XYZ file of C-alpha atoms in Angstrom:
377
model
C -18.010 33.746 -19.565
C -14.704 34.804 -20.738
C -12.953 33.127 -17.769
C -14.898 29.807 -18.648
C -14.098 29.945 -21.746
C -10.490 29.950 -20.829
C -10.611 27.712 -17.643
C -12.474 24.861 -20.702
C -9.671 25.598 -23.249
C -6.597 25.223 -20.904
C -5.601 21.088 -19.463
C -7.093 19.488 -16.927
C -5.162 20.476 -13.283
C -5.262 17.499 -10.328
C -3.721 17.636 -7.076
C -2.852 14.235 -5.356
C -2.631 14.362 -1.788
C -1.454 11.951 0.309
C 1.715 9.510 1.369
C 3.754 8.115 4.331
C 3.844 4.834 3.170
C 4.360 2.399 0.129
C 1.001 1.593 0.571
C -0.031 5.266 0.076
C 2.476 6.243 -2.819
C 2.315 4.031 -4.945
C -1.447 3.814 -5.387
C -0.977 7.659 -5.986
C 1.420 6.941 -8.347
C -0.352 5.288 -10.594
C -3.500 7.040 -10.437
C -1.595 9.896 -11.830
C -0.497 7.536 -14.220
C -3.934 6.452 -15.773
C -4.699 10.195 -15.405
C -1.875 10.709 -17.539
C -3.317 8.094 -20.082
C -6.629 9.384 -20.399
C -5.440 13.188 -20.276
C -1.797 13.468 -21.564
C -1.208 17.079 -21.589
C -3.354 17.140 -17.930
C -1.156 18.803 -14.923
C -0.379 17.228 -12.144
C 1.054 18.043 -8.525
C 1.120 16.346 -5.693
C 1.454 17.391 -2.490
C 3.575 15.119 0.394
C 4.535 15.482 4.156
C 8.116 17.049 4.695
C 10.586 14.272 5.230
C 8.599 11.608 4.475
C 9.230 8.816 1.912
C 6.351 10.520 -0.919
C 8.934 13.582 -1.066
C 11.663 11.101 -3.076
C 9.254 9.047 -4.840
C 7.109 10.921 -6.389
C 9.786 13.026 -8.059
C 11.456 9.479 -9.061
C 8.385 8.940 -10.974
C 8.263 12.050 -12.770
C 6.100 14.438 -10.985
C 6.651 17.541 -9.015
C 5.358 17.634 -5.216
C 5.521 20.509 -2.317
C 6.120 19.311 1.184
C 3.844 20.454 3.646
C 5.379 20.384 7.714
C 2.209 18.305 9.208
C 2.999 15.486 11.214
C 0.567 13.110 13.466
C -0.275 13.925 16.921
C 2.262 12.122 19.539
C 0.267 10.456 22.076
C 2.960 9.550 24.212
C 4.285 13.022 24.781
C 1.349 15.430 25.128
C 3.571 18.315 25.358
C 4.961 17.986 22.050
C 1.804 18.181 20.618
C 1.651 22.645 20.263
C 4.331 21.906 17.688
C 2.320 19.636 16.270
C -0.971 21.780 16.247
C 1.191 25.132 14.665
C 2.448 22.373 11.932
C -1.166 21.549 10.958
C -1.969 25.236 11.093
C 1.063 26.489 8.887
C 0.106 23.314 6.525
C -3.371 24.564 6.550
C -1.920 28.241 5.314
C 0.599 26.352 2.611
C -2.314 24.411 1.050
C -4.217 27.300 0.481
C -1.774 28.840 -1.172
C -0.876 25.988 -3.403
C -4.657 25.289 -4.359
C -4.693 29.245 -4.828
C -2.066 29.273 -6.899
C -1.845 25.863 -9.276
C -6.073 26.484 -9.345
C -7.096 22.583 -9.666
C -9.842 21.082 -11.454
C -9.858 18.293 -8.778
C -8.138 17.193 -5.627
C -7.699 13.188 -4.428
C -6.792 12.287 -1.547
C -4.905 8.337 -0.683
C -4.529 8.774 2.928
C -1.402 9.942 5.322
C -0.963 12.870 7.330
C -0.780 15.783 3.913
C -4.090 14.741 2.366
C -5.909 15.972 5.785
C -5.056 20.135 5.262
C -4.617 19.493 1.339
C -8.383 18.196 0.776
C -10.221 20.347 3.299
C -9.066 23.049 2.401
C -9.700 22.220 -1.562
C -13.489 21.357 -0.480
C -14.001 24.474 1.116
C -13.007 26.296 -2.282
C -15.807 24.453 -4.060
C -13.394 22.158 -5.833
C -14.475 18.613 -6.578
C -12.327 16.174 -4.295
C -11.915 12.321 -4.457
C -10.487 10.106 -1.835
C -8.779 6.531 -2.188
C -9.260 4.156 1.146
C -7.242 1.325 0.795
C -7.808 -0.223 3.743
C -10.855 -2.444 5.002
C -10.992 -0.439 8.041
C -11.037 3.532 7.674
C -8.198 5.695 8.447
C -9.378 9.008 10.549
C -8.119 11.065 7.993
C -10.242 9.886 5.166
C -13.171 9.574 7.977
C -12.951 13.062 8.331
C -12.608 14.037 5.187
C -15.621 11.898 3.542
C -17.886 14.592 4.600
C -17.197 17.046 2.010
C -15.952 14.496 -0.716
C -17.842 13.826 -3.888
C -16.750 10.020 -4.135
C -15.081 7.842 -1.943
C -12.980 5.075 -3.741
C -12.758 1.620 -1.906
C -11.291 -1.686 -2.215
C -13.022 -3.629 0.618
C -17.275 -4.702 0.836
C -19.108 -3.261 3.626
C -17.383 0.361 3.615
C -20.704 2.291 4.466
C -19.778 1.135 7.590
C -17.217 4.139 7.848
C -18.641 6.373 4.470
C -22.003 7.857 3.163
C -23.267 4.635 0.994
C -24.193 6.991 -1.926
C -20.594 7.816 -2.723
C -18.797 5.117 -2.751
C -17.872 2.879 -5.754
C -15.741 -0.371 -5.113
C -12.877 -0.100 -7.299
C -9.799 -1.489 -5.721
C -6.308 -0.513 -4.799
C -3.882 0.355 -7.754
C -1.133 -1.955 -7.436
C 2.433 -1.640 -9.427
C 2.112 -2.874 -12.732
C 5.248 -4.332 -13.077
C 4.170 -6.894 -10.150
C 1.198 -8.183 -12.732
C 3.270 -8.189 -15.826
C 6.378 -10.422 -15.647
C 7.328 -12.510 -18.683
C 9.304 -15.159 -16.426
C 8.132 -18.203 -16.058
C 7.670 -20.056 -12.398
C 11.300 -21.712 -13.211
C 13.241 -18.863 -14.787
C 11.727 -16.655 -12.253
C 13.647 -18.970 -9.295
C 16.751 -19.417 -10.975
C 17.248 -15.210 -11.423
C 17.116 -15.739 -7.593
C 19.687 -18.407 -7.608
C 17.440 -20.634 -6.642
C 16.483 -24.756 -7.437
C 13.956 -23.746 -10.442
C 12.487 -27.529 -9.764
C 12.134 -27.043 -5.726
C 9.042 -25.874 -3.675
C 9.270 -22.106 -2.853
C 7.938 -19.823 0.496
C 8.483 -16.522 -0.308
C 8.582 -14.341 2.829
C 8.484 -10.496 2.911
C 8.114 -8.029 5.488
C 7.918 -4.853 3.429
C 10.836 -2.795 2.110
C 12.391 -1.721 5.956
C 11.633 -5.730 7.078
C 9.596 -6.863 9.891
C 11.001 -8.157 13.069
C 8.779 -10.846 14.029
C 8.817 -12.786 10.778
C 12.338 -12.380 10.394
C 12.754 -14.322 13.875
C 9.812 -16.554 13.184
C 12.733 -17.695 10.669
C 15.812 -18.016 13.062
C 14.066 -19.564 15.648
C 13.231 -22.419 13.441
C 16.698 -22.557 10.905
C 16.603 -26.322 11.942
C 12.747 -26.948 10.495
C 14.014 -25.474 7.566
C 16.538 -27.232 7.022
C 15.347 -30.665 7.361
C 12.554 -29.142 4.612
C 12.402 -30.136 1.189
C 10.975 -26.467 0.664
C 13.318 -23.756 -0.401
C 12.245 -20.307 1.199
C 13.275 -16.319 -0.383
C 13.262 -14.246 2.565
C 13.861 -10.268 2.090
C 14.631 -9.017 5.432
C 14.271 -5.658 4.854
C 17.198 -3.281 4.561
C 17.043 -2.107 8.501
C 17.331 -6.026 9.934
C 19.977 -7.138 6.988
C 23.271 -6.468 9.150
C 22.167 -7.910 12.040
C 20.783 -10.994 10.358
C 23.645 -12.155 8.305
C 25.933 -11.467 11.878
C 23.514 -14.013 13.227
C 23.278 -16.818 10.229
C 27.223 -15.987 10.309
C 28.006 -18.420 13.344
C 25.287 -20.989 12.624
C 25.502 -23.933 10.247
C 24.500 -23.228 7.247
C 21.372 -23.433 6.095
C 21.450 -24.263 1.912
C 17.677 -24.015 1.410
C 17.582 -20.848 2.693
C 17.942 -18.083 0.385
C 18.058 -14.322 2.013
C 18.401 -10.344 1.022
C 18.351 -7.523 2.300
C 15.681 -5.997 -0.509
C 14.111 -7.416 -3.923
C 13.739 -4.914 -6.254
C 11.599 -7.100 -9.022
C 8.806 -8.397 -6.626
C 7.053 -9.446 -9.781
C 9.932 -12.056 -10.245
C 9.726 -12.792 -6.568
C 6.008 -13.291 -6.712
C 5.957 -15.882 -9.669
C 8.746 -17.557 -8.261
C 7.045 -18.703 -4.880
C 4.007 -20.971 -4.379
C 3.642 -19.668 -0.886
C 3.949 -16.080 0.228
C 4.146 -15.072 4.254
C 3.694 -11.548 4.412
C 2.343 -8.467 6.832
C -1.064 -7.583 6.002
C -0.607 -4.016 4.341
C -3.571 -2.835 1.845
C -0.929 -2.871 -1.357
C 0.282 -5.910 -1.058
C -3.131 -8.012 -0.567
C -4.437 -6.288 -3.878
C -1.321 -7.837 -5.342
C -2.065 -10.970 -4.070
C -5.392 -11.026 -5.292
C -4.776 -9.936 -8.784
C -2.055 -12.780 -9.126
C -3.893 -15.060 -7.249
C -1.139 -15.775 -4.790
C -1.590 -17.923 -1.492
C -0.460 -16.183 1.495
C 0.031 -16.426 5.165
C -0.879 -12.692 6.342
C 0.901 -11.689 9.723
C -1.161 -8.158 10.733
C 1.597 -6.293 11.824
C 0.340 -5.003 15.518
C 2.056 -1.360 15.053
C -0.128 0.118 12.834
C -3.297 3.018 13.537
C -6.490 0.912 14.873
C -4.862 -2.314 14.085
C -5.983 -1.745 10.490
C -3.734 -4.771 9.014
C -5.705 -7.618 11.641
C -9.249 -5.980 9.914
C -7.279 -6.744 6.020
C -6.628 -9.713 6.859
C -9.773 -11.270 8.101
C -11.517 -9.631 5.418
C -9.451 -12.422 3.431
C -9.612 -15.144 5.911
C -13.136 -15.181 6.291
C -13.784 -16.114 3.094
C -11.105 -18.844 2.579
C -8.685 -16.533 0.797
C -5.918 -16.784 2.908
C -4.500 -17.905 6.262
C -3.610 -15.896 9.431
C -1.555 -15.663 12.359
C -1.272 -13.347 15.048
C 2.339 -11.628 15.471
C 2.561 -12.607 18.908
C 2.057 -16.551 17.941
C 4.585 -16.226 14.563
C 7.551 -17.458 16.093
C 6.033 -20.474 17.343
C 3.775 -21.258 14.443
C 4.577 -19.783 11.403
C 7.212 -21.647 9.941
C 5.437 -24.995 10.908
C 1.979 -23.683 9.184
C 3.801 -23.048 6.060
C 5.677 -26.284 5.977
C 2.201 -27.833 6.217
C 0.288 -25.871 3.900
C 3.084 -25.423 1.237
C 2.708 -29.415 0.760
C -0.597 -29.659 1.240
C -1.821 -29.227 -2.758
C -5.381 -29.194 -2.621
C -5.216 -26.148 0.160
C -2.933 -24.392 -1.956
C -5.496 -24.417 -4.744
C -8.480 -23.808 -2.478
C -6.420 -20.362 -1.314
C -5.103 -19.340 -4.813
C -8.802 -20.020 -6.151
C -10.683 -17.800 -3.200
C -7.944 -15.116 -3.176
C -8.561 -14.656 -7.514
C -11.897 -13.628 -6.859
C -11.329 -11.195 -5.035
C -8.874 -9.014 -7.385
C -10.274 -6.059 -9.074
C -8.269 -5.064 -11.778
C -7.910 -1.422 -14.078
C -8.355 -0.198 -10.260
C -6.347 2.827 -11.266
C -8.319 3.545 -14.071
C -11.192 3.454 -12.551
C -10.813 5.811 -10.356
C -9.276 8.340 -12.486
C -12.203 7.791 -14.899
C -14.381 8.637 -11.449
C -12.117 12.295 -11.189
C -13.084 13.019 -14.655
C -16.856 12.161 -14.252
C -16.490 14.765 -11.594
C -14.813 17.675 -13.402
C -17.525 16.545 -16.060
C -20.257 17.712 -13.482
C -18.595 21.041 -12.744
């Protein structure tokens, strides 16, 4: 009794598990975050995949993380996959310890390679775990791990395709709330970019690195846009910037077209544009829903089960956005755009259908779900 008594009189301990990707950090992120809000002095701790991106942001945001050496299989290489089996072992072994050690009241789990050893491991202690699909298509981590969780967070319909019906609850993706909460208007918004504040605006984005195809869905039609009386932001992404401005070096210029290597207020970015063209990544559609933003979604093709094609037609069948395949971009992309940017009454057909399907507070939500859980305990 003693013990209880203590365990009820001490703060509330979570583990988040989980990363990879933008699209897995920063939904972390700010589920700590509302966690935070409801429970200030609560404990937190995540726990990332050595060397990848979660082991520099999370820290940037104020929280402590321990890197666990798991990495996905390489199907390519069969051989190199022992190392890969003693890393999920040995990550197995650290998570134990960890769980042992910071004794959690609950564990969530976003997806990416460290929620796998993090949140099994955490279930078979008898502690209450949580996990966070983003995706309208399950990843096989969170597939595997639905058996033993206690509630399965989604932001897509029809997810007892994949999970137990009885625990999920449809809450959304957590987005980053400086996206939602810009005080520019549409005009000062484009002229912080440099750009006309009275002109048409395609806004094109790749994600942070860039994306190859859209970026030469652009070059390969410099003369379209030029002849345009539509302005275009295009990030390229940090990894394509060099060899992009080599390229635009010995070309005409083109004034209307307005590039970087990396935007750092997207919120800006977002308000600025009437017409995004973007890859189809769970993070950014939630963003696009919640601001009600009309978008051209290219599914990037690299990505586990083609996960990004299943986002976007999750959109596009119900008139909330339009679609084209990566292997047709560089023919029809900048063309569709053209056409749909000065088409009005599409543009507020898309914005209209995309609205509905924001859920906000999705952050809060699910952290109110973790404590519902602990409640139960």
């Amino acid at each position: 009794m003693q013990h209880t008594l203590a365990q009820m009189n001490r703060p509330n301990k979570f583990i988040i598990s989980g990363g990879g990707t933008g699209g897995h950090i920063f939904p972390a992120i700010s589920i700590a975050n509302a966690l935070k809000q409801l429970r200030p002095d609560a404990d937190i701790r995540f726990v990332g995949a050595l060397g990848r991106m979660e082991m520099q942001r999370v820290p940037e945001a104020g929280y402590p993380i321990e890197g666990l050496p798991i990495c996905g299989f390489d199907r390519k290489n069969l051989l190199k996959n022992f190392v890969v089996l003693y890393r999920i072992w040995k990550s197995q072994r650290m998570a134990r310890r960890i769980i042992r050690d910071f004794r959690p009241d609950a564990a969530i789990g976003v997806g990416g390679y460290a929620s796998g050893p993090t949140l099994n491991i955490a279930a078979k202690m008898g502690i209450p775990t949580l996990i966070q699909e983003q995706n309208s298509y399950a990843g096989v981590t969170n597939k595997l791990l639905a058996k033993k969780a206690r509630r399965i967070c989604v932001a897509y319909d029809g997810m007892e395709r994949f999970f137990p019906a009885e625990k999920i609850i449809l809450t959304g993706n957590p987005v980053r709330q400086n996206v939602l909460q810009t005080p520019l208007t549409k005009q000062e918004a484009r002229t912080s970019f440099g750009l006309n504040p009275e002109k048409k605006t395609i806004l094109v984005v790749g994600g942070s690195l860039g994306a190859r195809t859209i970026n030469e869905s652009i070059l390969n039609n410099l003369e379209a846009i030029r002849e345009s009386d539509v302005q275009i932001l295009w990030q390229t992404g940090k990894f394509y910037a060099d060899e992009i401005s080599k390229r635009l070096a010995g070309l005409q210029a083109v004034d209307n077209l307005h590039s970087t290597a990396f935007i750092s207020d997207m919120g800006a970015a977002y308000k600025a544009a009437d017409l995004v063209i973007s890859r189809a990544g769970a993070s950014s559609i939630s963003e696009f829903c919640l601001i009600g933003k009309p978008v051209i979604l290219v599914p990037s093709p690299n990505v586990a089960e083609d996960h990004q094609t299943k986002n976007a037609m999750a959109l596009v069948e119900k008139g909330a956005a339009l679609y084209i395949k990566d292997a047709e971009a560089t023919e029809k992309l900048i063309a569709t755009a053209l056409e749909t940017i000065n088409n009005e009454n599409q543009l507020a057909q898309l914005e209209q259908n995309i609205r509905k399907l924001g859920l906000p507070d999705a952050a809060q939500t699910i952290a109110r779900e973790v404590l519902k859980l602990i409640e139960k305990q």
